[in-house]
Amino acid sequence: GEDVEQSLFLSVREGDSSVINCTYTDSSSTYLYWYKQEPGAGLQLLTYIFSNMDMKQDQRLTVLLNKKDKHLSLRIADTQTGDSAIYFCAETGPSGTYKYIFGTGTRLKVLA
Amino acid sequence: DAGVTQSPTHLIKTRGQQVTLRCSPISGHKSVSWYQQVLGQGPQFIFQYYEKEERGRGNFPDRFSARQFPNYSSELNVNALLLGDSALYLCASSLGDREAQYFGPGTRLTVL
């Protein structure tokens, strides 16, 4: 079935690293994505990783992909109060479809 | 460059009414996707259009319909509104039907 799972909440102190985890179901997903949503706003694309990669780094963001375990993580280095938001991982749908399947989101709270 | 734009920002309707939501993609993007986000959940895929043709449809009733115009903008129509249709409706655009999707700010629909 189609089910992307994320933990609901994460709280970190400003300056620490945050790690947000996600498990997905479709091994045929070509790309996996991370989006950020601030209150009352749309989704902001943060980064994405191609399924044949293990890691991707983009400034403070590091994405790790364990394809065997269908596990995706997003690490935010030097977390700031402006990083407080809901973070969604998404996988592309089964081969032949064009939809994204989103997790329920992880609410990150950064404490000053 | 302008991002994805959506109108209206907010909308209040009563049960049984019909609503039309509008989306303008990023310039140069030829694909538009629609998602419904109920409070506390991740976005759920409704439709994708590419070059004015429907490329994918999610698990939504026939009361939901959409179209894409020659300028690549799109409309989402919902007939016979139900209370459960209250949600944030998100539009996303992408260069092609399999490229990364960039989201607009959404239209908040409230059905009374």
GROMACS .gro file of C-alpha atoms in nm, chain B residues 64-112:
model
   49
  176PHE     CA    1  -1.396   1.708  -0.828
  177SER     CA    2  -1.289   1.812  -1.177
  178ALA     CA    3  -1.012   2.021  -1.325
  179ARG     CA    4  -0.878   2.155  -1.648
  180GLN     CA    5  -0.568   2.322  -1.783
  181PHE     CA    6  -0.574   2.610  -2.027
  182PRO     CA    7  -0.346   2.687  -2.326
  183ASN     CA    8  -0.145   2.927  -2.108
  184TYR     CA    9  -0.093   2.636  -1.861
  185SER     CA   10  -0.302   2.791  -1.586
  186SER     CA   11  -0.553   2.560  -1.424
  187GLU     CA   12  -0.886   2.551  -1.248
  188LEU     CA   13  -1.014   2.303  -0.992
  189ASN     CA   14  -1.391   2.271  -0.961
  190VAL     CA   15  -1.576   2.107  -0.678
  191ASN     CA   16  -1.953   2.052  -0.704
  192ALA     CA   17  -2.210   1.974  -0.437
  193LEU     CA   18  -1.977   2.078  -0.154
  194LEU     CA   19  -1.972   1.874   0.165
  195LEU     CA   20  -1.848   1.977   0.507
  196GLY     CA   21  -1.558   1.736   0.460
  197ASP     CA   22  -1.434   1.934   0.161
  198SER     CA   23  -1.310   2.203   0.400
  199ALA     CA   24  -0.934   2.205   0.352
  200LEU     CA   25  -0.635   2.387   0.211
  201TYR     CA   26  -0.619   2.329  -0.164
  202LEU     CA   27  -0.268   2.341  -0.299
  203CYS     CA   28  -0.155   2.382  -0.654
  204ALA     CA   29   0.193   2.278  -0.764
  205SER     CA   30   0.368   2.336  -1.093
  206SER     CA   31   0.659   2.158  -1.256
  207LEU     CA   32   0.853   2.185  -1.578
  208GLY     CA   33   0.738   1.846  -1.697
  209ASP     CA   34   0.511   1.579  -1.560
  210ARG     CA   35   0.794   1.409  -1.370
  211GLU     CA   36   0.994   1.709  -1.253
  212ALA     CA   37   1.010   1.854  -0.902
  213GLN     CA   38   0.685   2.021  -0.797
  214TYR     CA   39   0.675   2.375  -0.659
  215PHE     CA   40   0.375   2.470  -0.451
  216GLY     CA   41   0.165   2.782  -0.429
  217PRO     CA   42   0.034   2.935  -0.104
  218GLY     CA   43  -0.297   2.749  -0.129
  219THR     CA   44  -0.665   2.839  -0.113
  220ARG     CA   45  -0.831   2.785   0.224
  221LEU     CA   46  -1.187   2.656   0.162
  222THR     CA   47  -1.436   2.649   0.445
  223VAL     CA   48  -1.769   2.475   0.390
  224LEU     CA   49  -2.045   2.563   0.637
   0.00000   0.00000   0.00000
